[in-house]
Short mmCIF file of C-alpha atoms in Angstrom, two decimals:
data_model
loop_
_atom_site.label_atom_id
_atom_site.label_comp_id
_atom_site.label_asym_id
_atom_site.label_seq_id
_atom_site.Cartn_x
_atom_site.Cartn_y
_atom_site.Cartn_z
CA UNK A 1 61.40 -43.76 5.85
CA UNK A 2 61.63 -40.51 3.50
CA UNK A 3 57.71 -40.44 3.32
CA UNK A 4 57.37 -40.87 7.11
CA UNK A 5 59.90 -38.01 7.52
CA UNK A 6 57.92 -35.72 5.21
CA UNK A 7 54.79 -36.44 7.18
CA UNK A 8 56.51 -35.35 10.32
CA UNK A 9 57.64 -32.14 8.82
CA UNK A 10 54.06 -31.59 8.02
CA UNK A 11 53.37 -32.17 11.87
CA UNK A 12 55.77 -29.45 12.73
CA UNK A 13 53.98 -26.96 10.76
CA UNK A 14 50.70 -27.94 12.41
CA UNK A 15 52.37 -27.49 15.92
CA UNK A 16 53.41 -23.92 14.90
CA UNK A 17 49.70 -22.98 14.55
CA UNK A 18 48.10 -25.42 16.95
CA UNK A 19 50.58 -26.53 19.73
CA UNK A 20 48.40 -29.28 21.03
CA UNK A 21 48.61 -31.98 21.98
CA UNK A 22 52.09 -31.72 23.11
CA UNK A 23 54.10 -35.00 23.87
CA UNK A 24 57.58 -35.13 25.75
CA UNK A 25 58.77 -38.16 23.59
CA UNK A 26 57.87 -39.16 20.03
CA UNK A 27 59.53 -42.47 20.25
CA UNK A 28 58.75 -45.62 18.22
CA UNK A 29 55.80 -46.17 17.52
CA UNK A 30 54.09 -42.80 18.20
CA UNK A 31 54.15 -41.94 14.76
CA UNK A 32 53.56 -45.11 12.57
CA UNK A 33 55.51 -45.60 9.26
CA UNK A 34 53.77 -44.37 6.21
CA UNK A 35 54.14 -44.51 2.44
CA UNK A 36 53.81 -41.94 -0.32
CA UNK A 37 50.15 -43.10 -0.70
CA UNK A 38 49.32 -41.34 2.53
CA UNK A 39 47.33 -38.18 1.93
CA UNK A 40 49.13 -36.47 4.74
CA UNK A 41 52.57 -37.03 3.20
CA UNK A 42 51.46 -35.51 -0.18
CA UNK A 43 49.92 -32.47 1.37
CA UNK A 44 52.94 -31.87 3.54
CA UNK A 45 55.22 -32.39 0.55
CA UNK A 46 53.04 -30.05 -1.57
CA UNK A 47 53.14 -27.27 1.11
CA UNK A 48 56.83 -27.52 1.55
CA UNK A 49 57.59 -27.43 -2.27
CA UNK A 50 55.41 -24.31 -2.48
CA UNK A 51 57.21 -22.69 0.51
CA UNK A 52 60.58 -23.34 -1.01
CA UNK A 53 59.67 -22.14 -4.49
CA UNK A 54 57.73 -19.12 -3.16
CA UNK A 55 60.80 -18.23 -0.84
CA UNK A 56 63.34 -18.68 -3.55
CA UNK A 57 61.36 -16.70 -6.08
CA UNK A 58 61.02 -13.66 -3.59
CA UNK A 59 64.53 -13.92 -2.67
CA UNK A 60 65.69 -13.83 -6.37
CA UNK A 61 63.45 -10.83 -7.05
CA UNK A 62 64.71 -8.93 -3.96
CA UNK A 63 67.40 -10.29 -1.61
CA UNK A 64 66.46 -8.13 1.23
CA UNK A 65 62.67 -9.19 1.11
CA UNK A 66 61.73 -10.23 4.69
CA UNK A 67 59.25 -12.83 3.70
CA UNK A 68 61.91 -14.53 1.77
CA UNK A 69 64.25 -14.50 4.77
CA UNK A 70 61.71 -15.71 7.05
CA UNK A 71 60.51 -18.62 4.88
CA UNK A 72 64.30 -19.70 3.86
CA UNK A 73 65.24 -19.30 7.53
CA UNK A 74 62.45 -21.71 8.57
CA UNK A 75 63.27 -24.22 5.73
CA UNK A 76 66.93 -24.26 6.06
CA UNK A 77 67.04 -24.56 9.89
CA UNK A 78 64.43 -27.14 9.99
CA UNK A 79 66.22 -29.20 7.36
CA UNK A 80 68.82 -30.18 9.99
CA UNK A 81 66.13 -32.04 11.87
CA UNK A 82 64.01 -33.36 9.12
CA UNK A 83 65.64 -36.95 8.95
CA UNK A 84 65.92 -36.47 5.23
CA UNK A 85 69.23 -34.88 4.62
CA UNK A 86 70.83 -37.02 7.36
CA UNK A 87 69.45 -39.05 10.16
CA UNK A 88 69.46 -37.69 13.74
CA UNK A 89 68.82 -39.58 17.03
CA UNK A 90 65.14 -38.68 17.23
CA UNK A 91 62.21 -39.15 15.19
CA UNK A 92 60.42 -36.03 16.08
CA UNK A 93 61.01 -33.42 18.78
CA UNK A 94 59.07 -30.34 19.71
CA UNK A 95 62.24 -28.72 20.84
CA UNK A 96 63.57 -28.84 17.29
CA UNK A 97 61.07 -26.19 16.27
CA UNK A 98 62.37 -23.53 18.73
CA UNK A 99 65.08 -22.10 16.46
CA UNK A 100 63.08 -22.47 13.33
CA UNK A 101 59.97 -20.89 14.89
CA UNK A 102 61.68 -17.36 14.50
CA UNK A 103 60.84 -17.60 10.73
CA UNK A 104 57.30 -18.52 11.46
CA UNK A 105 56.88 -15.57 13.93
CA UNK A 106 58.45 -13.10 11.55
CA UNK A 107 55.90 -13.97 8.83
CA UNK A 108 52.99 -13.63 11.28
CA UNK A 109 54.35 -10.41 12.39
CA UNK A 110 54.54 -9.19 8.91
CA UNK A 111 51.13 -10.28 8.03
CA UNK A 112 49.81 -8.53 11.06
CA UNK A 113 51.53 -5.38 10.02
CA UNK A 114 50.34 -5.50 6.57
CA UNK A 115 46.80 -6.07 7.99
CA UNK A 116 46.87 -2.76 9.79
CA UNK A 117 48.48 -0.30 7.40
CA UNK A 118 50.69 -0.27 4.14
CA UNK A 119 52.40 2.83 5.45
CA UNK A 120 56.01 2.65 6.30
CA UNK A 121 57.44 3.55 9.61
CA UNK A 122 54.17 2.68 11.66
CA UNK A 123 55.20 2.49 15.32
CA UNK A 124 54.76 -0.59 17.25
CA UNK A 125 52.42 0.90 19.75
CA UNK A 126 50.20 2.18 17.12
CA UNK A 127 49.96 -1.33 15.59
CA UNK A 128 49.31 -2.93 18.95
CA UNK A 129 46.40 -0.50 19.54
CA UNK A 130 44.82 -1.23 16.32
CA UNK A 131 41.38 -2.93 16.88
CA UNK A 132 42.11 -5.40 13.99
CA UNK A 133 45.33 -6.60 15.60
CA UNK A 134 43.81 -6.77 19.03
CA UNK A 135 41.00 -8.86 17.67
CA UNK A 136 43.47 -11.38 16.70
CA UNK A 137 46.10 -11.14 19.42
CA UNK A 138 44.03 -11.23 22.49
CA UNK A 139 41.93 -14.56 21.67
CA UNK A 140 45.12 -16.33 20.44
CA UNK A 141 46.95 -15.08 23.36
CA UNK A 142 44.37 -16.43 25.86
CA UNK A 143 44.28 -19.76 23.98
CA UNK A 144 48.02 -20.17 24.24
CA UNK A 145 48.02 -18.99 27.90
CA UNK A 146 45.44 -21.85 28.67
CA UNK A 147 47.50 -24.37 26.77
CA UNK A 148 50.71 -23.29 28.52
CA UNK A 149 49.31 -23.41 32.03
CA UNK A 150 47.78 -26.91 31.43
CA UNK A 151 51.10 -28.20 29.90
CA UNK A 152 53.02 -26.84 32.88
CA UNK A 153 51.00 -28.85 35.45
CA UNK A 154 51.85 -32.03 33.38
CA UNK A 155 55.61 -31.50 34.16
CA UNK A 156 54.95 -31.93 37.85
CA UNK A 157 57.01 -34.98 37.99
CA UNK A 158 58.05 -38.16 35.95
CA UNK A 159 54.83 -39.98 36.57
CA UNK A 160 52.47 -37.14 35.96
CA UNK A 161 54.25 -36.38 32.65
CA UNK A 162 54.39 -39.86 31.25
CA UNK A 163 50.82 -40.53 32.48
CA UNK A 164 49.54 -37.41 30.78
CA UNK A 165 51.46 -37.85 27.54
CA UNK A 166 50.53 -41.65 27.19
CA UNK A 167 46.87 -40.74 26.50
CA UNK A 168 47.91 -38.91 23.46
CA UNK A 169 50.59 -41.35 22.42
CA UNK A 170 49.42 -44.89 23.67
CA UNK A 171 51.69 -46.64 21.10
CA UNK A 172 54.84 -44.90 22.14
CA UNK A 173 57.45 -47.54 23.40
CA UNK A 174 59.38 -45.20 25.55
CA UNK A 175 56.48 -43.58 27.27
CA UNK A 176 55.00 -46.96 28.18
CA UNK A 177 58.49 -48.21 29.37
CA UNK A 178 59.04 -45.12 31.59
CA UNK A 179 55.47 -45.11 32.84
CA UNK A 180 55.93 -48.73 33.87
CA UNK A 181 59.07 -47.99 35.68
CA UNK A 182 57.27 -44.99 37.60
CA UNK A 183 54.60 -47.27 38.67
CA UNK A 184 57.19 -49.59 40.35
CA UNK A 185 59.40 -47.07 41.51
CA UNK A 186 57.11 -44.32 42.73
CA UNK A 187 53.46 -45.21 42.84
CA UNK A 188 53.59 -48.70 44.41
CA UNK A 189 56.00 -47.79 47.27
CA UNK A 190 53.53 -45.08 48.21
CA UNK A 191 50.52 -47.53 48.43
CA UNK A 192 49.87 -48.73 51.78
CA UNK A 193 47.48 -51.45 50.84
CA UNK A 194 49.62 -54.63 50.08
CA UNK A 195 47.20 -56.07 47.57
CA UNK A 196 47.00 -52.80 45.60
CA UNK A 197 50.75 -52.36 45.86
CA UNK A 198 51.20 -55.85 44.37
CA UNK A 199 48.71 -55.12 41.54
CA UNK A 200 50.50 -51.74 40.59
CA UNK A 201 53.77 -53.42 40.48
CA UNK A 202 52.49 -56.26 38.23
CA UNK A 203 50.91 -53.55 35.94
CA UNK A 204 54.15 -51.73 36.00
CA UNK A 205 56.52 -54.70 35.30
CA UNK A 206 54.18 -55.94 32.42
CA UNK A 207 54.26 -52.49 30.83
CA UNK A 208 57.87 -51.82 31.05
CA UNK A 209 59.00 -55.30 30.13
CA UNK A 210 56.82 -55.53 27.19
CA UNK A 211 57.93 -52.35 25.59
CA UNK A 212 61.59 -52.86 26.68
CA UNK A 213 61.64 -55.89 24.43
CA UNK A 214 59.85 -53.87 21.60
CA UNK A 215 62.35 -51.03 21.68
CA UNK A 216 65.18 -53.51 21.69
CA UNK A 217 63.80 -55.15 18.69
CA UNK A 218 63.28 -51.78 16.82
CA UNK A 219 66.91 -50.78 17.69
CA UNK A 220 68.25 -54.03 16.28
CA UNK A 221 66.23 -53.56 13.10
CA UNK A 222 67.28 -49.88 12.64
CA UNK A 223 71.03 -50.80 13.13
#
């Protein structure tokens, strides 16, 4: 359980840099259980140990150091959702990154400022007009704009959302269950052909019932 939680903390860091693919629900078994023999766990653990030690050392050296504040802010706030200190009601959720991402954004802003100039008191507009900054901000912003627009279209309705996300999380019990329900409640009634409607209902029932029993079994084991 601890190893899997550490791996998930690594996924959070990855999403800060590359927010793709996005999934509305990381229920069992979206992220399979792993052990400390998994390379991803060891890498994630090493990164977080480095961040913790680096942040504390900078804080002890200067308690007003902005890098120390940003790193420790991220680590402390994310620890609430890590499933390491205490268990929460979710394996992973992209929404948990919202508050903690302040620390990440602050570090990126500080690094960009340092890239431009070491002089103190540089104005915001002067920084934004710098060719080096524009060479970073423009392509990154365009990439995030495309990701955001594409993701917004997935939230058209429940059927579209579950159908989109199930491609990136085919083993998710909840996504399969809810997708099956949507096939029965939304897609099948809209189909005029009786034979096709029957087939859609069969697929929906099979999918929802199969994963409903899987989720109940999993809940029993956890309890």
